[in-house]
Short mmCIF file of C-alpha atoms in Angstrom, two decimals:
data_model
loop_
_atom_site.label_atom_id
_atom_site.label_comp_id
_atom_site.label_asym_id
_atom_site.label_seq_id
_atom_site.Cartn_x
_atom_site.Cartn_y
_atom_site.Cartn_z
CA MET A 4 -13.57 -9.71 -14.57
CA ALA A 5 -11.80 -12.17 -16.77
CA ILE A 6 -12.67 -15.69 -15.72
CA ALA A 7 -9.76 -17.70 -14.41
CA PRO A 8 -9.18 -20.96 -16.55
CA ARG A 9 -9.84 -24.14 -15.30
CA LEU A 10 -6.70 -25.64 -13.91
CA THR A 11 -5.59 -29.27 -12.78
CA ASP A 12 -4.81 -29.69 -9.13
CA SER A 13 -1.20 -29.63 -9.46
CA ALA A 14 -1.39 -26.33 -11.65
CA ASN A 15 -3.39 -24.87 -8.78
CA THR A 16 -0.60 -25.88 -6.21
CA VAL A 17 2.15 -24.69 -8.37
CA PHE A 18 0.43 -21.43 -9.00
CA THR A 19 -0.23 -20.68 -5.17
CA VAL A 20 3.29 -21.57 -4.29
CA LEU A 21 4.64 -19.24 -6.98
CA ALA A 22 2.34 -16.28 -5.89
CA GLU A 23 3.79 -16.63 -2.45
CA ALA A 24 7.51 -17.14 -3.58
CA GLY A 25 7.48 -14.15 -6.12
CA SER A 26 9.76 -16.11 -8.52
CA ALA A 27 11.35 -19.47 -8.61
CA THR A 28 12.97 -22.22 -10.71
CA ARG A 29 11.31 -25.46 -11.26
CA PRO A 30 13.46 -27.39 -8.78
CA GLN A 31 12.44 -24.75 -6.02
CA LEU A 32 8.62 -25.00 -7.07
CA ALA A 33 9.00 -28.90 -6.95
CA SER A 34 10.56 -28.53 -3.20
CA LEU A 35 7.85 -25.92 -2.12
CA ALA A 36 4.91 -27.61 -3.65
CA ARG A 37 6.33 -31.16 -2.60
CA LEU A 38 5.74 -32.38 -6.13
CA SER A 39 7.81 -34.35 -8.40
CA LYS A 40 9.82 -32.38 -10.95
CA PRO A 41 8.02 -33.87 -13.94
CA THR A 42 4.64 -32.98 -12.31
CA VAL A 43 5.92 -29.47 -11.84
CA SER A 44 7.22 -29.12 -15.44
CA SER A 45 3.79 -30.09 -16.70
CA ALA A 46 2.02 -27.48 -14.43
CA VAL A 47 4.45 -24.88 -15.21
CA ALA A 48 3.66 -25.43 -18.92
CA GLU A 49 0.00 -25.40 -18.21
CA LEU A 50 0.34 -22.08 -16.40
CA GLU A 51 2.32 -20.70 -19.09
CA SER A 52 -0.14 -21.47 -21.85
CA VAL A 53 -3.08 -19.59 -20.19
CA GLY A 54 -0.70 -16.55 -19.14
CA LEU A 55 -0.80 -17.35 -15.64
CA ALA A 56 2.94 -17.92 -15.20
CA ALA A 57 6.01 -16.42 -17.35
CA HIS A 58 9.45 -17.05 -17.85
CA SER A 59 11.63 -14.24 -16.34
CA GLY A 60 15.36 -15.13 -16.68
CA THR A 61 17.43 -17.80 -15.44
CA ALA A 62 19.50 -18.55 -12.24
CA SER A 63 22.70 -20.52 -11.58
CA SER A 64 21.91 -23.80 -9.99
CA GLY A 65 25.16 -24.21 -8.16
CA THR A 66 26.26 -27.17 -10.56
CA GLY A 67 27.28 -24.95 -13.50
CA ARG A 68 23.93 -25.55 -15.13
CA ASN A 69 21.30 -22.41 -15.23
CA ALA A 70 17.79 -22.96 -14.46
CA ALA A 71 14.85 -21.34 -15.90
CA VAL A 72 13.14 -18.64 -13.35
CA TYR A 73 9.41 -18.22 -13.47
CA ARG A 74 7.19 -15.62 -12.02
CA LEU A 75 3.34 -14.95 -12.13
CA GLY A 76 2.27 -14.10 -15.88
CA PRO A 77 0.15 -11.25 -16.89
CA ALA A 78 -3.21 -13.14 -16.77
CA ALA A 79 -2.67 -13.71 -12.97
CA GLY A 80 -4.21 -10.35 -12.50
CA ALA A 81 -4.11 -7.85 -9.76
CA VAL A 82 -6.40 -7.09 -6.29
CA LEU A 83 -7.27 -3.78 -4.85
CA ALA A 84 -7.19 -2.93 -1.25
CA ILE A 85 -9.15 0.20 0.17
CA ASP A 86 -8.51 1.61 3.49
CA LEU A 87 -11.81 4.11 4.29
CA GLY A 88 -10.12 5.70 7.04
CA PRO A 89 -11.72 8.52 9.18
CA ALA A 90 -9.74 11.31 7.54
CA LEU A 91 -7.97 9.80 4.68
CA THR A 92 -8.57 7.09 1.83
CA ARG A 93 -5.62 4.86 1.03
CA VAL A 94 -5.65 2.44 -1.89
CA ARG A 95 -3.29 0.01 -2.92
CA GLY A 96 -3.36 -2.27 -6.14
CA CYS A 97 -1.27 -5.24 -5.97
CA ALA A 98 -0.11 -8.10 -8.17
CA LEU A 99 -0.84 -11.66 -6.58
CA ASP A 100 2.63 -11.93 -5.65
CA GLY A 101 2.06 -8.90 -3.18
CA SER A 102 4.10 -6.56 -5.52
CA LEU A 103 2.72 -3.14 -5.44
CA LEU A 104 1.32 -1.99 -8.92
CA ALA A 105 -0.50 1.22 -7.87
CA GLU A 106 -1.16 3.48 -4.89
CA ALA A 107 -3.54 6.64 -4.17
CA THR A 108 -4.27 8.69 -1.16
CA GLY A 109 -6.84 11.44 -0.58
CA SER A 110 -9.34 12.68 1.79
CA ARG A 111 -12.47 10.71 2.78
CA ALA A 112 -14.61 13.08 1.14
CA ASP A 113 -12.84 12.39 -2.18
CA ALA A 114 -12.79 8.38 -1.55
CA ALA A 115 -14.53 7.59 -4.95
CA ASP A 116 -11.96 9.52 -6.97
CA VAL A 117 -9.06 8.14 -4.88
CA VAL A 118 -10.32 4.50 -5.93
CA ARG A 119 -10.74 5.56 -9.66
CA GLU A 120 -7.21 7.01 -9.62
CA ALA A 121 -5.66 3.51 -8.29
CA LEU A 122 -7.76 1.65 -10.61
CA PHE A 123 -6.65 3.63 -13.67
CA THR A 124 -2.98 3.09 -12.63
CA LEU A 125 -3.25 -0.66 -12.75
CA PRO A 126 -2.13 -2.39 -15.83
CA ALA A 127 -4.73 -2.41 -18.48
CA ASP A 128 -4.22 -6.14 -19.05
CA ALA A 129 -4.34 -7.33 -15.46
CA PRO A 130 -7.88 -8.29 -14.51
CA VAL A 131 -8.75 -7.44 -10.83
CA ARG A 132 -9.27 -10.70 -8.99
CA SER A 133 -10.46 -9.51 -5.61
CA ILE A 134 -11.23 -6.32 -3.56
CA VAL A 135 -10.84 -5.82 0.01
CA VAL A 136 -12.43 -2.86 1.79
CA ALA A 137 -11.49 -1.90 5.23
CA VAL A 138 -13.89 0.05 7.25
CA GLY A 139 -14.08 1.38 10.81
CA ASP A 140 -17.25 -0.53 11.35
CA VAL A 141 -18.64 -3.98 11.64
CA ALA A 142 -19.64 -5.77 8.37
CA ALA A 143 -23.11 -6.83 8.09
CA GLN A 144 -24.94 -9.09 5.59
CA GLN A 145 -27.75 -7.14 3.79
CA ASP A 146 -30.49 -9.22 2.08
CA GLY A 147 -29.68 -9.71 -1.41
CA ALA A 148 -27.08 -7.12 -1.43
CA GLY A 149 -23.81 -8.70 0.08
CA MET A 150 -21.78 -7.21 2.77
CA ARG A 151 -22.05 -3.50 3.99
CA PRO A 152 -21.27 -1.52 6.99
CA ALA A 153 -23.45 -2.06 9.88
CA THR A 154 -23.79 1.63 11.02
CA ALA A 155 -23.78 5.15 9.49
CA LYS A 156 -20.07 5.19 10.72
CA ALA A 157 -18.91 3.81 7.19
CA GLY A 158 -22.04 3.06 5.34
CA PRO A 159 -22.18 6.34 3.19
CA VAL A 160 -18.63 6.54 2.20
CA PHE A 161 -18.70 2.68 1.42
CA ASP A 162 -21.87 3.23 -0.84
CA ALA A 163 -20.11 6.15 -2.76
CA VAL A 164 -16.97 3.83 -3.41
CA ALA A 165 -19.00 0.71 -4.29
CA VAL A 166 -20.38 2.14 -7.56
CA THR A 167 -16.69 2.74 -8.83
CA LEU A 168 -15.77 -0.91 -8.42
CA PRO A 169 -15.44 -3.18 -11.24
CA ARG A 170 -18.51 -5.27 -11.73
CA GLY A 171 -18.29 -8.90 -11.18
CA VAL A 172 -15.25 -8.81 -8.77
CA PRO A 173 -15.61 -10.40 -5.28
CA VAL A 174 -15.76 -7.41 -2.75
CA HIS A 175 -15.04 -8.43 0.78
CA LEU A 176 -15.31 -6.02 3.79
CA GLU A 177 -13.16 -6.12 6.85
CA ASN A 178 -12.77 -4.17 9.95
CA ASN A 179 -9.94 -1.63 9.66
CA VAL A 180 -8.43 -2.51 12.97
CA ASN A 181 -8.33 -6.23 12.07
CA CYS A 182 -6.47 -5.38 8.99
CA ALA A 183 -4.21 -3.53 10.96
CA ALA A 184 -3.51 -6.36 13.40
CA LEU A 185 -2.84 -8.76 10.37
CA ALA A 186 -0.28 -6.48 9.20
CA GLU A 187 1.56 -6.21 12.68
CA LEU A 188 1.42 -10.10 12.65
CA HIS A 189 3.13 -10.49 9.42
CA GLU A 190 5.04 -7.24 8.73
CA GLY A 191 5.14 -5.29 12.07
CA ALA A 192 5.89 -5.35 15.52
CA ALA A 193 4.13 -8.64 16.36
CA GLN A 194 6.27 -10.60 14.08
CA GLY A 195 6.83 -14.17 15.57
CA ARG A 196 4.13 -13.72 18.11
CA HIS A 197 1.02 -15.77 17.42
CA THR A 198 -1.32 -14.27 20.27
CA PHE A 199 -1.48 -10.34 20.83
CA GLY A 200 -3.68 -7.45 20.82
CA TYR A 201 -3.77 -4.56 18.53
CA LEU A 202 -5.09 -1.67 20.37
CA ARG A 203 -5.85 1.27 18.00
CA ILE A 204 -6.32 4.79 19.54
CA GLY A 205 -6.89 7.82 17.32
CA VAL A 206 -10.22 9.38 16.20
CA GLY A 207 -11.89 6.21 17.62
CA ILE A 208 -10.64 3.41 19.31
CA GLY A 209 -10.70 -0.38 18.48
CA LEU A 210 -8.97 -3.77 19.28
CA GLY A 211 -7.60 -6.35 16.97
CA ILE A 212 -7.30 -9.68 18.53
CA VAL A 213 -4.99 -12.38 17.39
CA VAL A 214 -5.11 -15.76 18.74
CA GLY A 215 -3.03 -18.70 17.40
CA GLY A 216 -1.93 -16.76 14.44
CA ARG A 217 -5.50 -15.86 13.39
CA VAL A 218 -7.59 -12.75 13.86
CA LEU A 219 -10.57 -13.39 15.93
CA SER A 220 -13.94 -11.92 14.40
CA GLY A 221 -16.66 -13.02 16.86
CA ALA A 222 -19.98 -14.42 16.53
CA ASN A 223 -21.19 -11.11 15.14
CA GLY A 224 -18.04 -9.92 13.44
CA ALA A 225 -17.69 -7.41 16.32
CA ALA A 226 -14.85 -9.00 18.52
CA GLY A 227 -12.59 -6.14 19.75
CA GLU A 228 -15.21 -3.26 19.53
CA VAL A 229 -13.96 -1.80 22.77
CA ALA A 230 -15.76 1.50 22.08
CA ARG A 231 -18.96 -0.50 23.24
CA LEU A 232 -17.30 -1.08 26.64
CA PRO A 233 -19.81 0.37 29.34
CA TYR A 234 -18.58 3.85 30.14
CA PRO A 235 -18.85 5.57 32.72
CA TRP A 236 -19.27 2.77 35.13
CA ASP A 237 -19.98 4.67 38.46
CA ASP A 238 -22.81 4.97 40.92
CA GLY A 239 -25.55 7.46 39.75
CA ARG A 240 -23.75 7.64 36.26
CA GLN A 241 -25.43 5.94 33.37
CA PRO A 242 -23.20 4.26 30.64
CA ARG A 243 -23.76 6.04 27.15
CA HIS A 244 -23.58 4.40 23.82
CA GLU A 245 -19.82 4.36 22.77
CA ALA A 246 -19.16 7.02 25.59
CA LEU A 247 -15.60 5.48 26.10
CA GLU A 248 -14.60 5.97 22.54
CA GLU A 249 -15.84 9.61 22.89
CA TYR A 250 -13.87 10.00 26.04
CA ILE A 251 -10.62 8.56 24.72
CA GLY A 252 -10.85 9.68 21.12
CA ALA A 253 -8.82 12.42 19.73
CA ARG A 254 -11.51 15.11 19.62
CA SER A 255 -11.96 14.85 23.54
CA LEU A 256 -8.01 14.75 23.84
CA LEU A 257 -7.93 18.12 21.89
CA ARG A 258 -10.74 19.58 23.99
CA ARG A 259 -8.99 18.61 27.22
CA ALA A 260 -5.88 20.32 25.84
CA ALA A 261 -7.84 23.58 25.37
CA GLU A 262 -9.25 23.51 28.63
CA ALA A 263 -5.68 23.05 30.09
CA TRP A 264 -4.06 25.38 28.19
CA GLN A 265 -2.48 28.58 29.84
CA ASP A 266 -1.76 32.09 28.69
CA GLY A 267 2.11 32.01 27.90
CA GLU A 268 2.01 28.47 26.51
CA GLY A 269 1.66 29.70 22.88
CA PRO A 270 -1.00 28.80 20.37
CA CYS A 271 -3.21 26.04 21.43
CA PRO A 272 -2.68 22.75 19.32
CA GLN A 273 -5.51 22.27 16.93
CA THR A 274 -4.48 18.85 16.05
CA ALA A 275 -3.24 15.58 18.01
CA GLU A 276 0.01 15.70 15.91
CA GLN A 277 0.69 19.30 17.16
CA LEU A 278 -0.02 18.27 20.61
CA PHE A 279 2.27 15.50 20.59
CA ALA A 280 5.05 17.68 18.91
CA LEU A 281 4.80 20.19 21.64
CA ALA A 282 4.72 17.40 24.42
CA GLY A 283 8.18 16.31 22.79
CA GLU A 284 9.59 19.80 22.94
CA GLY A 285 8.78 19.72 26.72
CA ARG A 286 5.84 22.06 26.81
CA ALA A 287 4.42 21.56 30.30
CA ALA A 288 0.72 21.93 29.26
CA ALA A 289 1.14 19.60 26.25
CA ARG A 290 3.22 17.06 28.41
CA ALA A 291 0.46 17.20 31.24
CA VAL A 292 -2.28 16.05 28.76
CA VAL A 293 -0.35 13.56 26.89
CA ASP A 294 0.66 11.85 30.20
CA ARG A 295 -3.03 11.94 31.23
CA HIS A 296 -3.88 10.34 27.81
CA ALA A 297 -1.34 7.42 28.47
CA VAL A 298 -2.92 6.76 31.81
CA ASP A 299 -6.31 6.46 30.17
CA VAL A 300 -5.13 4.41 27.45
CA GLY A 301 -3.07 2.14 30.04
CA ARG A 302 -6.49 1.60 31.82
CA LEU A 303 -8.04 0.51 28.59
CA ALA A 304 -5.13 -1.76 28.08
CA ALA A 305 -5.75 -3.09 31.58
CA ALA A 306 -9.30 -4.06 30.74
CA VAL A 307 -8.19 -5.62 27.62
CA THR A 308 -5.38 -7.68 29.41
CA ALA A 309 -8.00 -8.70 32.19
CA VAL A 310 -10.09 -10.55 29.36
CA LEU A 311 -7.50 -11.80 27.06
CA ASP A 312 -4.21 -12.07 28.67
CA PRO A 313 -2.46 -11.59 25.46
CA GLY A 314 1.11 -11.40 26.56
CA LEU A 315 1.86 -8.37 24.03
CA LEU A 316 -0.22 -5.42 23.25
CA VAL A 317 0.82 -3.13 20.23
CA LEU A 318 -0.50 0.44 20.46
CA GLY A 319 -1.48 1.92 17.03
CA GLY A 320 -3.43 4.75 15.60
CA SER A 321 -2.75 8.25 15.12
CA THR A 322 -2.10 8.93 18.78
CA GLY A 323 -1.68 5.44 20.02
CA SER A 324 1.20 4.81 18.17
CA ASP A 325 3.32 7.73 19.48
CA PRO A 326 6.16 6.46 21.56
CA GLN A 327 5.70 9.07 24.23
CA LEU A 328 2.62 7.24 25.48
CA LEU A 329 4.68 3.95 26.29
CA PRO A 330 5.81 4.89 29.72
CA GLY A 331 2.45 5.85 31.06
CA VAL A 332 0.61 3.10 29.41
CA ARG A 333 3.05 0.45 30.87
CA ALA A 334 2.92 1.85 34.33
CA GLU A 335 -0.80 2.00 34.52
CA LEU A 336 -1.12 -1.57 33.11
CA GLN A 337 1.39 -2.88 35.41
CA ARG A 338 -0.57 -1.32 38.43
CA LEU A 339 -3.89 -2.63 37.32
CA SER A 340 -3.33 -6.08 35.70
CA TRP A 341 -1.16 -9.06 34.53
CA PRO A 342 2.48 -8.63 33.26
CA THR A 343 2.05 -7.64 29.57
CA GLU A 344 4.60 -6.43 27.00
CA VAL A 345 3.64 -3.14 25.27
CA VAL A 346 5.27 -1.73 22.09
CA SER A 347 4.51 0.84 19.31
CA SER A 348 3.38 -0.03 16.14
CA THR A 349 6.01 -0.06 13.53
CA LEU A 350 3.65 0.44 10.64
CA GLY A 351 1.64 3.49 11.76
CA GLU A 352 -1.23 4.54 9.75
CA LEU A 353 -0.37 2.47 6.72
CA GLY A 354 -1.20 -0.74 8.79
CA THR A 355 -4.80 -1.06 7.78
CA VAL A 356 -4.26 -0.96 3.99
CA VAL A 357 -1.11 -3.22 4.33
CA GLY A 358 -3.24 -5.86 6.11
CA ALA A 359 -6.00 -5.13 3.52
CA ALA A 360 -3.84 -5.87 0.82
CA ARG A 361 -2.57 -8.95 2.35
CA LEU A 362 -6.13 -10.32 2.68
CA ALA A 363 -6.87 -9.15 -0.96
CA VAL A 364 -3.83 -11.16 -2.31
CA ALA A 365 -5.08 -14.18 -0.46
CA ARG A 366 -8.43 -13.85 -1.93
CA GLY A 367 -6.98 -13.12 -5.33
CA VAL A 368 -5.29 -16.41 -5.39
CA GLN A 369 -8.13 -18.18 -4.27
CA THR A 370 -10.28 -16.69 -7.21
CA VAL A 371 -7.65 -18.14 -9.55
CA THR A 372 -7.52 -21.57 -7.95
CA HIS A 373 -10.72 -22.25 -6.39
CA THR A 374 -12.43 -22.91 -9.70
CA VAL A 375 -13.89 -26.19 -11.01
CA ARG A 376 -10.84 -28.46 -11.15
CA THR A 377 -10.07 -31.28 -13.53
CA LYS A 378 -8.19 -34.33 -12.28
CA ASP A 379 -4.59 -34.68 -13.03
#
């Protein structure tokens, strides 16, 4: 990894503002950074001298004079976001202004190859500044080995990917549902809302909790691990480890569909996507299974609302984001808990990698600016 040069405080500030803006003139940078125009001119010259900023044209100032426009330079580098999903691996490489530089998708089994493909696509002269890996697990600190998934849910696939990553680049692990919640906050269904819950229903289940515009992690990094809610909870029935996830997850949903399927209904759906498509066509058996699934999700939503009272729940995941669930979830939630708005995710399955990329960009900017600084 290329080492970022030491920058003055003003250059660090201008670099951060320029990364967020994408492009700007010096007067715009002065306004955004709240610095004087001479200080900004000096900072821009400093950034240009080390390749962290570059001239990218001119813009009319509205007074008949043209102003130089600046963007990040090639030395600013790139970041990598990796979503190790239950079925697919999605990877995005971005510049530090958030613009997309590389993208690759493949099966979970081929995760390492997908990462290599994205790395190969990145500009050769762009040093990788940070990497965020989203996993369907809690991240745990390993003695002398950095962060690693806490369980076998994601541990082996993370290990396979880790050996492909550039050495010396900071790698941060984050829960996949937390990444998706962050994406919904800034780019999805929760824009403008500072407190909400992102409830993911798919192969597994999970909850992203946003309070005051920040994702809540918890003391063990396990906030929102609703798979650990005791289930079943009834006389004579012992709760089992992650039994709620087993019951609500897509595999059990398809098993219930197979049990309910009748002769004359046509081929039984083999995937959740097929099941929801048939329900959308009005097939009675599929409709009944989906409606029951909506009630189950509504009961989980009621449990979440009883604890958090979030005001808004965004439903995501491979089954949770289907709008067909909304009426049943809303009705069951209204029956059991506090008034809460329920909407479908607008980012779908891309939410996790979108959120991971946002985190990676923020950490990449910090990698450049949080160095030993000289005084102005």
